[in-house]
């Protein structure tokens, strides 16, 4: 074995050279790997005793792509496309032996080899688009040549991977290796030599791209798909352009087009945001005072109190992960209804062919319904998901303290209330925590973990691990009204409600927010959630537009009328002139002289106070770091990942500009816009929020 660089070495097994890559944790193609690959292949080609070369990785995976940490810094030669050109043009067979994930530059390395062999569990993907990029080392030119543009397009433009069986079927790989990969790869290489197989250069394949020239409509069709699924994203369109180049241009020209498109995306803010988010999502799980080896509690069985929308959704998370749930309701009929809704959700999934009946039955079999709190005596974690009423929650926690095992975690799903106050009802506040799921809880990826004053490190670490087990993205926050997400969200809500009184109409505000990249505008969202949530006939005051709408029996999407009108059963908001008039009349009655409000003002008034509140949250140490707030907004509130979340977006706009605009609004409108001291401090020091990310 000869070490070529610290990450690459060359070994000989008879006439087969083995180029080993060893760059933990994921064999990313950083400088030492690229240099080692370039020098290693040169060495192997010059060594007459080597007849074929296997490229193979140590550790948990084949190369998972370029080293994302190098992006944005001056590139260091040798560059990956140049290294891979040498692979492609090697004079002896090069065979990629793949396990784990051949992703991005990793798959491009495999595609530049002459043959590919993989273990049955291997995965293949070009996820660059998820980083706001496109495959920049020949992936957009080689994959269409190998498997045809129709199959290559979705892989490149969605970034979703395929497994080994599909890869074999589609011709991405040549063989699946049973047993030891290195041995199988050596045997495969010997077979290639014995059978005198050609050097299969993917770059020289033309059949599939030539055939596709006759069906140019595949690109228009795919663009239509993207318009619906990837609104606002720049990279998917660039991916399509690159594949079009693969079809219409000679290989070298296609490579030049790919490079140009790649570099354009790399310079743009969308890719910067998406790359930032990649690391933010991994960083959020790291809590400075919680070491990796913090002892964990074993969560084998969970209790959920409340079988309503939230409780039902929460239950689904656990049974999906194979964890049995005891579901508690006050009355049998509520229980039956709640369990019925869960079953219906699964039945719908099964009817779409996304789940087998057996899987539905198996999940439903993990629910034990009961009307007795005492049945929670054997669970390891209880999540209370009843409605927001402090007295009720206190009573429940007192009971739980008496019923549950001494080391059971007692969690509340409250969205706003003081978890310290709830914890104080128990004799074990160190076992009390907030687990704030977002609705619909079985769909939304965000979980806010609310760390109360006395929550133990073990309980926090266990909750983080559990979040991962049920496939949530968990962000740790502290106790305050609304925690991080809802506290910031309240800023936008307040401004939207003010803006309609001052002169804007829901449709204008919704368009601004939708065009910014949110899945829907605030008023369409209110309609979706239901305007009557928390409203009652008995207590209505006719003193808000919401009250007036509810008094008219307009509850939102559920009865096809709210801020907007809806066709029966339809979901598309349609204009409601009668409501626009109601808003105008109400604002005049309230003494407002309505004015034209620009889209720019709407955007700034909806977004900048969110950022300002984020700064206050950071100051108060309610959140660990700015990027955690971005993770919360992207996963819980639909902030478009291509602008990175509110705190990253603030850095993009410039904190000095945000501060100046907040001050202007403060002068005009009062202290709703009072800048957070942290924002003032950062501007004074010439720093940004990213400087606080640890
Ligand atoms: C590309 O290839 C461009 C080319 O087309 C053109 C070039 C010219 N770089 O996710 P995990 C770190 S673009 C640097 O927790 P898992 C990660 O941050 C790239 N670091 O593990 C984490 O660090 P830490 C295209 C990377 O088992 C640690 O590794 N490829 C990279 O859940 C473990 O990661 C991709 O986009 C990287 N490329 O999942 C693939 N990848 O421990 C991105 C990971 O300090 N990677 N790290 O927090 C993944 O999808 C997942 O990491 C993977 C493993 C599925 C591989």
XYZ file of C-alpha atoms in Angstrom, residues 269-685:
417
model
C -27.384 34.034 -3.276
C -29.717 31.023 -3.569
C -26.885 28.520 -3.489
C -25.180 30.417 -0.660
C -28.457 30.159 1.287
C -29.009 26.496 0.528
C -25.440 25.546 1.400
C -25.751 27.516 4.619
C -28.951 25.648 5.364
C -27.263 22.264 4.782
C -24.926 22.949 7.695
C -27.579 24.759 9.775
C -29.746 21.627 9.714
C -26.857 19.592 11.073
C -25.755 22.226 13.573
C -29.185 22.565 15.178
C -28.771 19.166 16.837
C -25.633 20.347 18.625
C -26.252 21.974 21.995
C -23.091 23.461 23.507
C -23.571 22.170 27.059
C -24.912 18.751 26.059
C -21.945 16.474 25.356
C -22.318 13.677 22.794
C -21.989 11.049 25.540
C -24.838 12.404 27.701
C -26.667 9.315 29.025
C -30.036 8.718 27.355
C -33.275 7.250 28.647
C -34.732 4.325 26.751
C -38.045 5.310 25.170
C -39.909 2.091 24.391
C -43.467 3.208 24.929
C -45.140 6.602 24.691
C -48.349 8.075 26.061
C -50.294 10.841 24.301
C -53.043 12.771 26.063
C -55.666 14.110 23.701
C -56.817 12.403 20.484
C -57.663 15.643 18.649
C -55.848 16.903 15.557
C -52.576 17.485 17.402
C -52.663 14.371 19.574
C -53.582 12.201 16.597
C -50.776 13.621 14.449
C -48.273 13.217 17.291
C -49.362 9.598 17.756
C -48.751 8.884 14.063
C -45.129 10.005 14.400
C -44.432 7.387 17.013
C -46.306 4.479 15.488
C -44.624 5.267 12.155
C -41.337 4.707 13.974
C -42.629 1.450 15.501
C -43.047 2.895 18.999
C -46.286 1.802 20.759
C -48.575 4.593 21.968
C -51.160 4.663 24.731
C -53.657 7.287 23.616
C -55.787 8.870 26.329
C -59.078 10.729 25.925
C -61.732 11.803 28.377
C -64.592 10.008 26.610
C -64.784 6.849 24.514
C -66.474 8.716 21.649
C -63.585 11.228 21.411
C -61.150 8.361 21.458
C -63.021 6.466 18.737
C -63.205 9.585 16.616
C -59.481 10.351 17.051
C -58.391 6.800 16.263
C -60.798 6.822 13.308
C -59.103 9.920 11.884
C -55.669 8.300 12.215
C -56.935 5.176 10.439
C -58.470 7.305 7.689
C -55.166 9.122 7.145
C -53.374 5.808 6.665
C -56.151 4.456 4.456
C -55.770 7.464 2.149
C -52.015 6.828 1.934
C -52.663 3.137 1.241
C -55.239 3.965 -1.440
C -52.561 6.017 -3.215
C -50.374 2.913 -3.209
C -47.832 4.518 -0.883
C -48.393 2.043 1.937
C -49.481 -1.596 2.167
C -52.600 -2.661 4.056
C -50.336 -4.772 6.221
C -48.318 -1.678 7.184
C -51.550 0.177 8.030
C -52.708 -2.689 10.253
C -49.324 -2.984 11.876
C -49.276 0.726 12.766
C -52.852 0.774 14.016
C -51.983 -2.272 16.144
C -49.478 -0.126 18.031
C -52.194 2.178 19.430
C -53.866 1.348 22.724
C -56.791 3.684 23.356
C -57.971 4.355 26.879
C -60.035 6.762 28.916
C -57.975 6.105 32.047
C -54.924 8.223 32.799
C -53.777 5.382 35.092
C -52.953 3.378 31.969
C -49.957 5.663 31.525
C -48.190 3.990 34.460
C -45.817 2.017 32.221
C -44.908 4.556 29.527
C -41.447 6.129 29.230
C -42.679 9.457 27.869
C -46.038 11.224 27.957
C -46.945 14.083 25.639
C -49.875 16.164 26.752
C -51.741 17.586 23.742
C -54.917 19.090 25.180
C -56.144 22.599 24.402
C -54.267 25.667 25.601
C -55.514 26.162 29.130
C -53.003 26.545 31.923
C -55.298 25.283 34.686
C -56.134 22.143 32.747
C -52.485 21.495 31.960
C -51.491 21.982 35.585
C -54.105 19.501 36.705
C -52.937 16.952 34.142
C -49.302 17.280 35.152
C -50.152 16.837 38.822
C -51.928 13.606 37.935
C -49.155 12.441 35.646
C -46.614 13.012 38.389
C -48.559 10.646 40.602
C -49.255 8.029 37.922
C -46.091 7.803 35.787
C -42.865 5.963 36.501
C -40.308 8.028 38.402
C -38.037 8.334 35.378
C -40.746 8.938 32.776
C -40.433 12.166 30.776
C -43.489 14.408 31.083
C -43.828 16.608 28.016
C -46.287 19.287 27.016
C -47.161 20.183 23.444
C -48.128 23.712 24.429
C -47.493 26.346 21.767
C -47.287 29.321 24.110
C -47.632 28.524 27.794
C -44.956 28.654 30.478
C -43.349 25.220 30.738
C -41.671 26.207 34.036
C -45.062 26.830 35.588
C -46.281 23.459 34.336
C -43.118 21.721 35.582
C -43.597 23.260 39.023
C -46.759 21.164 39.463
C -44.666 18.033 39.618
C -42.152 16.615 42.057
C -39.775 16.073 39.100
C -39.326 19.296 37.144
C -36.063 17.916 35.736
C -38.172 15.372 33.800
C -40.504 18.004 32.336
C -39.942 19.426 28.856
C -41.894 21.030 26.012
C -42.244 19.044 22.794
C -43.913 21.514 20.487
C -45.106 19.819 17.302
C -46.377 21.827 14.350
C -49.684 21.145 12.674
C -50.261 18.778 10.912
C -47.941 17.000 13.331
C -47.560 13.907 11.165
C -46.400 16.032 8.215
C -44.474 19.064 9.479
C -40.811 18.314 10.066
C -40.205 20.864 12.796
C -40.188 20.026 16.482
C -39.413 22.789 18.981
C -37.922 21.244 22.085
C -38.595 23.629 24.942
C -35.905 23.413 27.574
C -37.351 24.547 30.879
C -35.266 25.976 33.714
C -34.871 22.638 35.460
C -35.003 20.193 32.524
C -32.122 17.734 32.962
C -29.454 17.229 30.313
C -30.462 13.580 29.996
C -34.077 14.505 29.306
C -33.000 17.081 26.732
C -30.549 14.706 25.022
C -33.182 11.941 25.016
C -35.703 14.292 23.422
C -33.193 15.259 20.727
C -32.444 11.612 19.983
C -36.142 10.821 19.916
C -36.746 13.693 17.498
C -34.240 12.097 15.132
C -35.891 8.679 15.572
C -39.268 10.048 14.502
C -37.579 11.914 11.621
C -38.165 15.431 12.897
C -35.815 18.369 12.730
C -35.627 19.367 16.358
C -34.580 22.830 17.515
C -33.965 23.548 21.187
C -35.525 26.757 22.505
C -36.084 28.306 25.910
C -39.233 29.286 27.771
C -41.027 32.492 26.774
C -44.482 33.263 25.387
C -44.683 31.509 22.005
C -41.089 30.203 22.288
C -39.051 31.074 19.183
C -41.209 30.307 16.147
C -44.629 31.582 17.229
C -43.126 34.580 18.987
C -41.543 35.675 15.716
C -44.647 34.717 13.741
C -46.808 36.968 15.951
C -44.897 39.945 14.528
C -46.016 39.183 11.011
C -49.573 38.592 12.111
C -49.722 41.918 13.911
C -48.412 43.812 10.908
C -50.781 42.064 8.479
C -53.740 42.962 10.651
C -52.553 46.589 10.807
C -51.830 46.790 7.086
C -55.401 45.916 6.106
C -56.675 48.658 8.378
C -54.251 51.194 6.915
C -55.100 50.534 3.284
C -53.839 47.194 1.936
C -56.190 44.341 1.100
C -55.627 40.655 1.872
C -55.022 39.766 -1.784
C -52.207 42.321 -2.101
C -50.515 41.203 1.106
C -50.902 37.540 0.195
C -49.342 38.111 -3.220
C -46.315 39.863 -1.725
C -45.724 37.047 0.753
C -46.402 34.322 -1.823
C -44.026 35.946 -4.318
C -41.391 36.140 -1.605
C -41.553 32.340 -1.625
C -43.913 31.278 1.171
C -46.336 28.539 0.100
C -49.285 30.846 0.764
C -50.073 34.324 1.996
C -51.109 35.080 5.600
C -54.821 35.555 4.900
C -55.120 32.384 2.821
C -53.348 30.713 5.732
C -55.855 32.079 8.270
C -58.628 30.674 6.097
C -56.892 27.324 5.972
C -56.349 27.118 9.728
C -59.927 28.226 10.417
C -60.981 31.704 11.510
C -63.131 30.324 14.309
C -60.189 28.760 16.119
C -60.394 30.353 19.580
C -63.493 32.399 18.598
C -66.899 31.952 20.233
C -70.350 33.391 19.595
C -70.690 34.185 23.276
C -67.559 36.287 23.608
C -67.296 37.913 20.173
C -66.887 41.703 20.297
C -67.292 42.772 16.646
C -64.078 44.672 17.220
C -61.869 42.965 14.685
C -62.232 41.880 11.103
C -61.861 38.285 12.218
C -64.793 38.709 14.651
C -66.921 40.242 11.912
C -66.156 37.393 9.524
C -66.969 34.743 12.125
C -70.159 36.552 13.096
C -71.190 36.228 9.446
C -70.497 32.509 9.645
C -67.352 32.816 7.533
C -64.972 30.334 9.145
C -62.490 29.919 6.294
C -61.776 27.063 3.924
C -63.780 24.611 6.039
C -67.073 26.230 4.986
C -65.820 27.729 1.704
C -65.867 31.352 2.874
C -63.482 33.421 4.928
C -61.261 36.285 3.815
C -61.751 34.722 0.397
C -64.510 32.765 -1.266
C -63.956 29.181 -2.315
C -65.807 26.901 -4.663
C -67.460 24.091 -2.737
C -64.728 21.571 -2.012
C -62.173 23.803 -3.790
C -59.025 25.136 -2.159
C -58.182 28.046 -4.462
C -58.862 31.437 -2.843
C -61.225 33.480 -5.031
C -61.834 37.227 -4.655
C -64.472 38.204 -2.094
C -65.466 41.827 -2.964
C -67.995 41.828 -0.135
C -65.196 41.215 2.366
C -62.955 43.844 0.823
C -65.818 46.303 1.346
C -66.274 45.055 4.906
C -62.575 45.703 5.561
C -62.728 49.188 4.025
C -65.839 50.102 6.045
C -64.387 48.722 9.258
C -61.069 50.562 8.889
C -62.912 53.853 8.186
C -65.074 53.250 11.243
C -61.881 52.797 13.222
C -60.694 56.222 12.058
C -58.124 55.175 9.443
C -57.656 57.228 6.287
C -56.846 54.492 3.866
C -53.742 54.959 1.683
C -51.949 53.072 -1.082
C -49.323 50.858 0.472
C -46.425 49.723 -1.685
C -45.433 46.072 -2.008
C -42.028 47.031 -0.647
C -43.534 48.444 2.530
C -45.698 45.353 2.958
C -42.689 43.090 2.621
C -40.562 45.116 5.006
C -43.327 45.399 7.587
C -44.046 41.692 7.449
C -40.452 40.468 7.430
C -38.209 42.927 9.290
C -40.074 42.682 12.623
C -39.620 38.880 12.429
C -35.881 39.448 12.151
C -35.939 42.018 14.944
C -37.785 39.605 17.229
C -35.254 36.925 16.299
C -32.513 39.247 17.507
C -34.328 39.736 20.823
C -34.738 35.963 21.166
C -31.004 35.519 20.654
C -30.219 38.218 23.197
C -32.428 36.503 25.744
C -30.767 33.183 24.898
C -34.109 31.616 24.014
C -32.394 30.149 20.944
C -28.861 28.800 20.742
C -27.790 30.473 17.494
C -29.247 32.474 14.570
C -29.142 29.473 12.224
C -31.482 27.558 14.584
C -34.096 30.277 14.000
C -33.639 29.811 10.274
C -34.132 26.059 10.629
C -37.328 26.759 12.599
C -38.712 29.106 9.951
C -37.849 26.917 7.003
C -39.338 23.779 8.528
C -42.194 25.215 10.555
C -43.422 28.279 8.682
C -42.621 27.662 5.018
C -39.824 30.229 4.658
C -38.224 29.482 1.254
C -34.928 27.696 1.752
C -33.412 29.635 -1.149
C -33.227 32.764 0.959
C -31.922 30.830 3.960
C -34.404 31.810 6.707
C -34.991 35.220 8.337
C -31.598 35.623 9.948
C -29.621 34.625 6.860
C -31.893 36.805 4.732
C -31.183 39.714 7.084
C -27.470 39.269 6.444
C -28.153 39.213 2.697
C -30.130 42.461 2.849
C -27.596 44.025 5.204
C -28.224 44.633 8.900
C -27.571 48.344 8.514
C -30.414 48.608 6.007
C -32.764 46.602 8.221
C -31.915 48.778 11.208
C -32.489 51.983 9.243
C -35.895 50.786 7.989
C -36.952 49.675 11.475
C -36.006 53.108 12.833
C -38.016 54.809 10.104
C -41.081 52.675 10.922
C -40.528 53.259 14.632
C -40.638 57.021 14.046
C -43.832 56.661 11.993
C -45.612 53.869 13.850
C -44.185 53.470 17.328
C -42.364 50.867 19.330
C -43.629 47.762 17.521
C -40.527 48.455 15.436
C -38.104 49.352 18.224
C -34.797 47.809 17.125
C -33.374 45.025 19.274
C -30.203 46.125 21.097
C -28.402 43.129 19.517
C -29.214 44.425 16.055
C -27.877 47.870 16.963
C -24.746 46.289 18.431
C -24.041 44.126 15.379
C -24.440 47.089 13.051
C -22.147 49.199 15.220
C -19.501 46.476 15.179
